[in-house]
Coordinates of C-alpha atoms and ligand atoms in Angstrom, one line a residue:
M1201 CA -47.3 -25.5 33.6
A1202 CA -43.8 -25.7 35.1
S1203 CA -42.0 -22.4 35.1
F1204 CA -38.6 -24.1 34.6
R1205 CA -38.1 -24.7 30.9
F1206 CA -35.6 -24.1 28.1
L1207 CA -35.5 -23.3 24.5
T1208 CA -32.6 -23.6 22.1
A1209 CA -31.9 -22.0 18.7
G1210 CA -29.0 -22.1 16.3
E1211 CA -27.6 -24.2 13.4
S1212 CA -24.8 -26.7 13.4
H1213 CA -22.7 -24.6 11.1
G1214 CA -24.2 -21.2 12.0
P1215 CA -22.5 -18.7 14.2
G1216 CA -23.5 -20.5 17.4
L1217 CA -26.1 -22.1 19.6
T1218 CA -28.2 -20.1 22.0
V1219 CA -30.2 -21.3 25.0
I1220 CA -32.7 -19.5 27.1
V1221 CA -33.3 -21.2 30.5
D1222 CA -36.4 -19.7 32.1
G1223 CA -37.8 -20.2 35.6
V1224 CA -34.5 -20.7 37.4
P1225 CA -34.9 -19.9 41.1
A1226 CA -33.0 -16.9 42.4
G1227 CA -29.9 -17.6 44.6
L1228 CA -28.5 -20.6 42.6
R1229 CA -24.8 -20.6 42.2
V1230 CA -24.0 -20.9 38.5
T1231 CA -20.5 -20.6 37.1
Q1232 CA -19.3 -20.7 33.5
D1233 CA -16.8 -23.4 34.6
A1234 CA -19.6 -25.7 35.8
L1235 CA -21.3 -25.3 32.4
N1236 CA -18.1 -25.8 30.5
R1237 CA -17.3 -29.0 32.4
Q1238 CA -20.5 -30.6 31.2
L1239 CA -19.9 -29.3 27.6
A1240 CA -16.4 -30.9 27.7
R1241 CA -17.8 -34.3 28.8
R1242 CA -20.2 -34.2 25.8
Q1243 CA -17.3 -33.8 23.4
L1244 CA -15.4 -36.9 24.4
G1245 CA -15.7 -40.4 23.3
Y1246 CA -13.9 -43.0 21.2
G1247 CA -15.5 -42.9 17.7
R1248 CA -16.3 -39.2 17.5
G1249 CA -15.6 -37.4 14.2
G1250 CA -13.6 -34.4 13.0
R1251 CA -16.0 -31.8 14.4
M1252 CA -15.0 -32.5 18.0
I1253 CA -11.4 -31.6 17.1
I1254 CA -12.5 -28.2 15.7
E1255 CA -14.7 -27.3 18.7
T1256 CA -13.9 -26.6 22.3
D1257 CA -17.4 -25.8 23.5
Q1258 CA -17.7 -22.9 25.9
A1259 CA -20.9 -21.4 27.2
T1260 CA -21.0 -17.6 27.6
I1261 CA -23.6 -16.4 30.1
L1262 CA -25.4 -13.4 28.6
G1263 CA -28.0 -12.8 31.3
G1264 CA -29.7 -14.0 34.4
V1265 CA -26.6 -14.4 36.5
R1266 CA -24.7 -11.8 38.6
F1267 CA -21.5 -12.6 40.5
E1268 CA -22.2 -16.4 40.1
K1269 CA -25.7 -16.2 41.5
T1270 CA -29.0 -16.4 39.6
T1271 CA -31.3 -13.5 39.9
G1272 CA -34.6 -15.1 38.9
A1273 CA -34.4 -13.7 35.4
P1274 CA -34.1 -15.9 32.4
I1275 CA -30.6 -17.2 31.8
A1276 CA -29.3 -16.7 28.3
L1277 CA -26.4 -18.7 27.0
L1278 CA -24.3 -18.6 23.9
I1279 CA -22.1 -21.5 22.6
E1280 CA -20.1 -20.3 19.6
N1281 CA -19.4 -22.6 16.7
R1282 CA -15.7 -22.4 15.8
D1283 CA -16.5 -24.1 12.6
W1284 CA -18.6 -21.1 11.6
K1285 CA -15.5 -19.5 10.0
N1286 CA -15.5 -22.3 7.4
W1287 CA -19.3 -21.8 6.7
E1288 CA -19.9 -18.1 6.8
S1289 CA -20.7 -17.8 3.1
A1290 CA -22.7 -21.0 2.8
M1291 CA -24.7 -20.3 6.0
A1292 CA -25.0 -16.5 5.9
S1293 CA -28.3 -15.1 7.4
G1294 CA -28.2 -12.1 4.9
G1295 CA -27.2 -11.5 1.3
E1296 CA -28.0 -13.6 -1.7
W1297 CA -27.8 -17.4 -2.5
G1298 CA -24.4 -17.9 -4.1
E1299 CA -21.7 -20.3 -5.1
A1300 CA -20.8 -21.3 -1.5
A1301 CA -24.4 -22.2 -0.7
E1302 CA -24.8 -24.0 -4.0
Q1303 CA -21.8 -26.2 -3.2
K1304 CA -23.2 -27.2 0.2
K1305 CA -26.7 -27.9 -1.1
F1306 CA -27.9 -31.5 -1.2
M1307 CA -31.2 -33.2 -2.2
R1308 CA -30.4 -36.9 -1.5
P1309 CA -32.1 -37.5 1.9
R1310 CA -30.2 -39.7 4.4
P1311 CA -32.5 -42.6 5.6
G1312 CA -33.0 -42.2 9.3
H1313 CA -32.2 -38.4 9.4
A1314 CA -34.6 -35.5 9.3
D1315 CA -34.0 -34.7 5.6
L1316 CA -37.0 -36.4 4.0
A1317 CA -39.4 -35.5 6.8
A1318 CA -38.3 -31.9 6.4
Y1319 CA -38.7 -32.0 2.7
Y1320 CA -42.4 -33.0 3.1
K1321 CA -43.1 -30.8 6.1
Y1322 CA -41.3 -27.6 5.2
G1323 CA -41.1 -27.9 1.4
L1324 CA -37.4 -27.3 1.4
S1325 CA -35.4 -26.9 -1.8
D1326 CA -32.1 -27.5 0.0
L1327 CA -32.1 -30.3 2.6
R1328 CA -29.2 -28.5 4.4
D1329 CA -31.9 -26.4 6.1
A1330 CA -33.0 -29.6 7.8
L1331 CA -29.5 -31.0 8.5
E1332 CA -28.4 -27.8 10.1
R1333 CA -31.1 -27.7 12.8
A1334 CA -31.7 -31.5 13.2
S1335 CA -28.0 -32.1 13.7
A1336 CA -27.0 -33.5 17.1
R1337 CA -24.9 -30.4 17.5
E1338 CA -27.9 -29.0 19.2
T1339 CA -27.2 -31.3 22.1
A1340 CA -24.5 -28.9 23.2
A1341 CA -27.2 -26.4 24.0
R1342 CA -29.2 -29.0 25.9
T1343 CA -26.1 -30.0 27.9
A1344 CA -25.6 -26.4 28.9
A1345 CA -29.2 -26.1 30.0
G1346 CA -28.9 -29.4 31.8
A1347 CA -25.8 -28.1 33.7
I1348 CA -28.1 -25.5 35.3
A1349 CA -30.6 -28.2 36.1
R1350 CA -27.9 -30.2 37.8
E1351 CA -27.1 -27.2 40.0
I1352 CA -30.7 -26.9 41.0
L1353 CA -30.8 -30.6 41.9
A1354 CA -27.5 -30.6 43.8
Q1355 CA -27.9 -27.3 45.7
I1356 CA -31.5 -27.8 46.7
A1357 CA -31.7 -31.6 47.3
G1358 CA -28.2 -33.1 46.9
I1359 CA -29.3 -35.1 43.9
E1360 CA -26.6 -36.2 41.5
V1361 CA -27.1 -37.6 38.0
Y1362 CA -24.7 -40.1 36.4
S1363 CA -24.6 -42.2 33.3
H1364 CA -22.6 -45.0 31.7
V1365 CA -22.6 -46.9 28.5
T1366 CA -24.0 -50.5 28.8
R1367 CA -24.0 -51.6 25.2
L1368 CA -22.2 -50.6 22.0
G1369 CA -22.5 -52.0 18.5
G1370 CA -23.4 -55.5 19.9
V1371 CA -20.9 -55.6 22.7
D1372 CA -22.6 -55.6 26.1
V1373 CA -21.2 -55.0 29.6
D1374 CA -21.4 -58.0 31.9
R1375 CA -24.4 -56.7 33.9
P1376 CA -24.3 -59.4 36.7
A1377 CA -20.6 -58.6 37.2
L1378 CA -21.2 -54.9 37.5
D1379 CA -24.2 -55.4 39.9
A1380 CA -22.0 -57.7 42.0
E1381 CA -19.1 -55.2 42.1
F1382 CA -21.0 -52.0 42.6
G1383 CA -24.5 -52.8 43.9
D1384 CA -26.1 -49.4 44.6
D1385 CA -22.8 -47.5 44.6
W1386 CA -23.6 -45.6 41.5
Q1387 CA -21.0 -42.9 42.2
S1388 CA -18.2 -45.4 42.1
L1389 CA -19.6 -47.1 39.0
A1390 CA -19.9 -43.7 37.2
A1391 CA -16.4 -42.8 38.3
R1392 CA -15.0 -45.9 36.6
A1393 CA -17.0 -45.1 33.4
E1394 CA -15.9 -41.5 33.5
A1395 CA -12.3 -42.5 33.5
N1396 CA -12.3 -44.0 30.0
D1397 CA -13.1 -42.8 26.5
L1398 CA -16.1 -45.1 26.1
R1399 CA -17.8 -43.8 29.4
C1400 CA -18.3 -47.5 30.1
A1401 CA -17.7 -49.3 33.5
G1402 CA -17.1 -52.7 31.9
S1403 CA -13.9 -54.7 32.1
D1404 CA -10.8 -54.0 30.0
A1405 CA -11.7 -56.9 27.8
I1406 CA -15.1 -55.4 27.1
L1407 CA -13.7 -51.9 26.4
S1408 CA -11.2 -53.5 24.0
A1409 CA -14.0 -55.3 22.2
M1410 CA -16.0 -52.1 21.9
R1411 CA -13.0 -50.2 20.5
A1412 CA -12.3 -53.0 18.0
R1413 CA -16.0 -52.9 16.9
I1414 CA -15.7 -49.1 16.4
D1415 CA -12.5 -49.4 14.5
Q1416 CA -14.1 -52.0 12.2
A1417 CA -17.1 -49.9 11.7
R1418 CA -14.9 -46.9 10.7
R1419 CA -13.1 -49.1 8.2
D1420 CA -16.5 -50.3 6.8
G1421 CA -17.9 -46.7 6.6
V1422 CA -20.8 -47.5 8.9
T1423 CA -22.0 -46.2 12.3
L1424 CA -22.9 -47.9 15.6
G1425 CA -25.5 -47.4 18.2
G1426 CA -25.7 -48.6 21.8
E1427 CA -27.4 -48.1 25.1
V1428 CA -26.8 -45.8 28.1
E1429 CA -28.1 -46.0 31.6
I1430 CA -28.8 -42.8 33.5
I1431 CA -29.1 -42.8 37.3
A1432 CA -30.3 -40.0 39.5
V1433 CA -29.3 -40.6 43.2
G1434 CA -30.9 -38.7 46.1
A1435 CA -34.3 -37.8 44.7
P1436 CA -36.9 -37.7 47.5
P1437 CA -40.0 -39.7 47.2
G1438 CA -43.0 -37.9 45.9
L1439 CA -41.8 -36.2 42.7
G1440 CA -44.4 -36.4 39.9
S1441 CA -48.0 -37.5 40.4
Y1442 CA -50.3 -40.4 39.4
A1443 CA -53.3 -38.0 39.6
Q1444 CA -53.1 -36.9 35.9
W1445 CA -51.4 -38.5 32.9
D1446 CA -49.2 -35.6 32.0
R1447 CA -47.9 -35.3 35.6
R1448 CA -46.5 -38.8 35.7
L1449 CA -42.8 -38.5 36.1
D1450 CA -42.0 -41.7 34.2
G1451 CA -43.8 -40.4 31.2
R1452 CA -42.1 -37.0 31.4
L1453 CA -38.7 -38.6 31.7
A1454 CA -39.4 -40.8 28.7
Q1455 CA -40.4 -37.9 26.6
A1456 CA -37.4 -35.8 27.5
V1457 CA -34.9 -38.7 26.9
M1458 CA -36.7 -39.9 23.8
S1459 CA -36.4 -36.4 22.3
V1460 CA -32.6 -36.7 22.3
Q1461 CA -31.4 -37.0 18.7
A1462 CA -31.1 -40.7 17.6
V1463 CA -32.7 -42.1 20.8
K1464 CA -35.2 -44.8 19.7
S1465 CA -36.1 -46.6 23.0
V1466 CA -36.4 -45.5 26.6
T1467 CA -37.0 -47.9 29.5
I1468 CA -37.5 -47.2 33.2
G1469 CA -35.7 -49.5 35.5
A1470 CA -36.1 -53.2 34.6
G1471 CA -39.2 -52.3 32.6
D1472 CA -38.3 -54.6 29.7
D1473 CA -38.4 -57.6 32.0
G1474 CA -42.1 -56.9 32.6
A1475 CA -42.8 -58.9 29.4
T1476 CA -41.1 -62.0 30.8
R1477 CA -41.0 -62.0 34.6
A1478 CA -44.0 -62.9 36.8
G1479 CA -45.1 -60.2 39.2
D1480 CA -43.5 -61.8 42.3
V1481 CA -40.1 -61.4 40.8
F1482 CA -40.8 -58.1 39.0
H1483 CA -41.9 -55.8 41.8
D1484 CA -39.8 -54.5 44.8
E1485 CA -40.9 -55.7 48.2
I1486 CA -41.3 -53.2 51.1
V1487 CA -39.6 -54.2 54.3
P1488 CA -39.0 -52.5 57.7
G1489 CA -35.7 -50.7 57.7
G1490 CA -35.3 -50.3 61.5
L1491 CA -35.3 -47.2 63.6
S1492 CA -33.7 -44.0 62.3
S1493 CA -31.5 -41.7 64.5
T1494 CA -34.7 -39.9 65.4
Q1495 CA -36.3 -43.2 66.6
T1496 CA -38.8 -43.3 63.7
M1497 CA -39.4 -46.4 61.7
T1498 CA -37.8 -46.5 58.2
L1499 CA -38.7 -48.6 55.2
Q1500 CA -36.5 -50.3 52.8
R1501 CA -36.8 -51.5 49.2
P1502 CA -34.1 -54.2 48.8
T1503 CA -34.5 -54.3 45.0
N1504 CA -35.0 -51.4 42.6
R1505 CA -36.6 -53.0 39.5
A1506 CA -39.0 -50.1 39.4
G1507 CA -36.1 -47.8 38.6
G1508 CA -37.2 -45.4 41.4
L1509 CA -40.6 -44.8 40.0
E1510 CA -43.9 -46.3 41.0
A1511 CA -47.2 -44.9 39.6
G1512 CA -45.3 -42.1 37.9
V1513 CA -44.0 -40.9 41.3
S1514 CA -40.4 -41.1 42.6
N1515 CA -40.1 -43.6 45.5
G1516 CA -36.8 -42.5 47.0
R1517 CA -34.7 -45.1 45.3
P1518 CA -32.3 -44.1 42.5
V1519 CA -34.2 -43.1 39.4
I1520 CA -32.9 -45.3 36.5
V1521 CA -33.6 -44.7 32.9
R1522 CA -32.1 -46.6 30.0
A1523 CA -32.0 -45.2 26.4
V1524 CA -31.0 -46.9 23.2
M1525 CA -29.3 -44.7 20.6
K1526 CA -29.6 -45.9 17.0
P1527 CA -26.6 -45.8 14.7
I1528 CA -26.0 -42.3 13.4
A1529 CA -27.8 -41.9 10.0
T1530 CA -24.9 -40.1 8.3
M1531 CA -22.7 -42.8 6.7
R1532 CA -19.8 -43.1 4.3
K1533 CA -21.3 -46.4 3.2
A1534 CA -24.4 -44.5 2.2
L1535 CA -27.8 -46.3 1.8
A1536 CA -30.0 -46.0 -1.2
S1537 CA -31.9 -42.8 -1.6
V1538 CA -33.5 -40.7 -4.3
N1539 CA -32.4 -37.4 -5.7
L1540 CA -35.5 -35.3 -5.0
E1541 CA -34.8 -33.0 -7.9
T1542 CA -34.5 -35.7 -10.5
G1543 CA -36.4 -38.6 -9.0
E1544 CA -33.4 -40.8 -9.8
S1545 CA -32.1 -43.5 -7.5
E1546 CA -28.8 -42.2 -5.9
A1547 CA -26.7 -42.9 -2.7
A1548 CA -27.7 -40.8 0.3
H1549 CA -25.8 -37.6 1.1
F1550 CA -22.7 -38.1 3.2
E1551 CA -20.6 -35.5 5.0
R1552 CA -18.4 -35.7 8.1
S1553 CA -19.9 -37.7 10.9
D1554 CA -19.1 -39.7 14.0
V1555 CA -18.8 -43.5 13.9
T1556 CA -20.5 -43.6 17.2
A1557 CA -21.6 -41.0 19.8
V1558 CA -23.1 -43.2 22.5
A1559 CA -20.7 -41.9 25.1
A1560 CA -21.8 -38.4 24.4
C1561 CA -25.5 -39.5 24.2
G1562 CA -25.1 -40.5 27.9
V1563 CA -24.1 -37.0 28.9
V1564 CA -27.0 -35.5 26.9
C1565 CA -29.5 -38.0 28.4
E1566 CA -28.2 -37.0 31.9
A1567 CA -28.9 -33.4 31.0
M1568 CA -32.5 -34.2 29.9
T1569 CA -33.0 -36.3 33.0
A1570 CA -31.6 -33.6 35.2
F1571 CA -33.9 -31.0 33.6
T1572 CA -37.0 -33.2 34.1
L1573 CA -36.2 -34.0 37.7
A1574 CA -35.4 -30.3 38.4
Q1575 CA -38.7 -29.3 36.9
A1576 CA -40.5 -31.8 39.2
L1577 CA -38.5 -30.7 42.2
L1578 CA -39.3 -27.0 41.7
E1579 CA -42.9 -27.7 41.1
K1580 CA -43.1 -29.5 44.5
F1581 CA -40.9 -27.3 46.6
G1582 CA -41.2 -23.8 45.1
E1583 CA -39.8 -22.1 42.1
D1584 CA -38.8 -18.7 43.3
T1585 CA -35.7 -19.0 45.4
V1586 CA -33.3 -21.8 46.3
E1587 CA -33.7 -21.0 50.0
D1588 CA -37.5 -21.4 49.9
A1589 CA -37.3 -24.7 48.0
S1590 CA -34.6 -26.0 50.4
Q1591 CA -36.7 -25.1 53.4
A1592 CA -39.8 -26.7 51.9
L1593 CA -37.8 -29.9 51.2
L1594 CA -36.6 -30.0 54.8
R1595 CA -40.1 -29.7 56.2
Y1596 CA -41.3 -32.3 53.7
R1597 CA -38.6 -34.7 54.8
E1598 CA -39.8 -34.1 58.4
R1599 CA -43.2 -35.4 57.6
L1600 CA -42.0 -38.3 55.6
R1601 CA -42.5 -40.7 58.5
P1602 CA -44.1 -44.0 58.0
P1603 CA -46.5 -45.2 60.7
P1604 CA -44.8 -46.4 63.9
A1605 CA -43.9 -50.1 64.1
P1606 CA -46.7 -52.2 65.7
Ligands
EPS1445 C1 -22.2 -32.9 16.4 C2 -21.8 -32.1 15.4 C3 -22.0 -32.5 14.1 C4 -21.8 -34.0 13.9 C5 -22.7 -34.8 14.8 C6 -22.8 -34.2 16.2 O1 -21.0 -31.7 13.4 P1 -20.6 -31.8 11.8 O2 -21.9 -32.1 11.1 O3 -20.0 -30.5 11.5 O4 -19.6 -32.9 11.8 O5 -20.5 -34.3 14.1 O6 -24.0 -34.9 14.3 C7 -24.3 -35.8 13.4 C8 -23.5 -36.7 12.9 C9 -25.7 -35.9 12.9 O7 -26.0 -36.6 12.0 O8 -26.5 -35.1 13.5 C10 -22.0 -32.6 17.8 O9 -21.6 -31.4 18.2 O10 -22.3 -33.4 18.7

């Protein structure tokens, strides 16, 4: 089992979210600023709701880091909920059930959310207990853990993880146009996306259409989903393994990204096209890449339909994961539901929500992708110190030499 892992705890309207990130190699530079930068990215996005105005997420490091360097001990983080001050009586961990809790209680499950599942599973008499933990607020904690994973990737291997929104509420980017403009220059594409409130690299006309769609959904009291693409650049070949099902990196990435609240579909590379394209236009040919500066032959893969993964192993090309986020289940135009106390048909519970959070979902999916890749990197190159892992990666790159040209 990988040493690098994380656990989160905390409720959306409790005092805060906590994260323990375990198995972080010693000697990694980690600053509160780096964590907070990622948290701030997660809070942005056209279509977010009132909560993001209340919160300015900040991670406080409670252990595992001294003078900006990790010690090998578990890293403990706290992200306080500013909204807690409005919920102290309703969400208190001590004392007795009272008027405040009663007012916040609900028993009309929202279709698509955790409410009904939790009612069956945990026998709840207040569905708030489910809402509070299942809320996507928890993704702030994941983003903080992911920020540490990003440092592992960057400092050991120079790997960077980007994302951008490709579809939103039925408005799609012009993919051929993006491919023609950026090709494999993911950094520039991501920079374009990062500069706007949709985190989308599409044209101004597409951004306007997306914003209009969000405005209309807000007026209609409904929510919108979309698709994000996550790209990790710089991963060496050989992460993951085909030797056993649970070591396949594609499967591990899919699990990590699918676990993000509201994600309903995960694809690796052009995986969807596998249902329509013949093999000769689906796979990526292998061609000689000429001599390197050290006079050894290199190989090239002119296309990357595999999304950087073949047989569950990274192949040196950018790792590309796409995730579809469903529309958020909490809606002003509430769907039909049943009051679980009376058995009567009633509209589902509604409280403050986002019209869409696809832009934020991209940041969270980056975090989960970074976490999974960092886990695979540390498994292969050593989990104890950054120095050991970096040296092991250098030696590995030395032996990554294809046979000499005939
Ligand atoms: C979120 C915080 C939540 C929601 C949203 C995501 O805060 P609140 O419930 O106080 O508005 O805005 O989560 C959902 C809508 C949901 O259904 O899970 C956040 O921090 O991202």
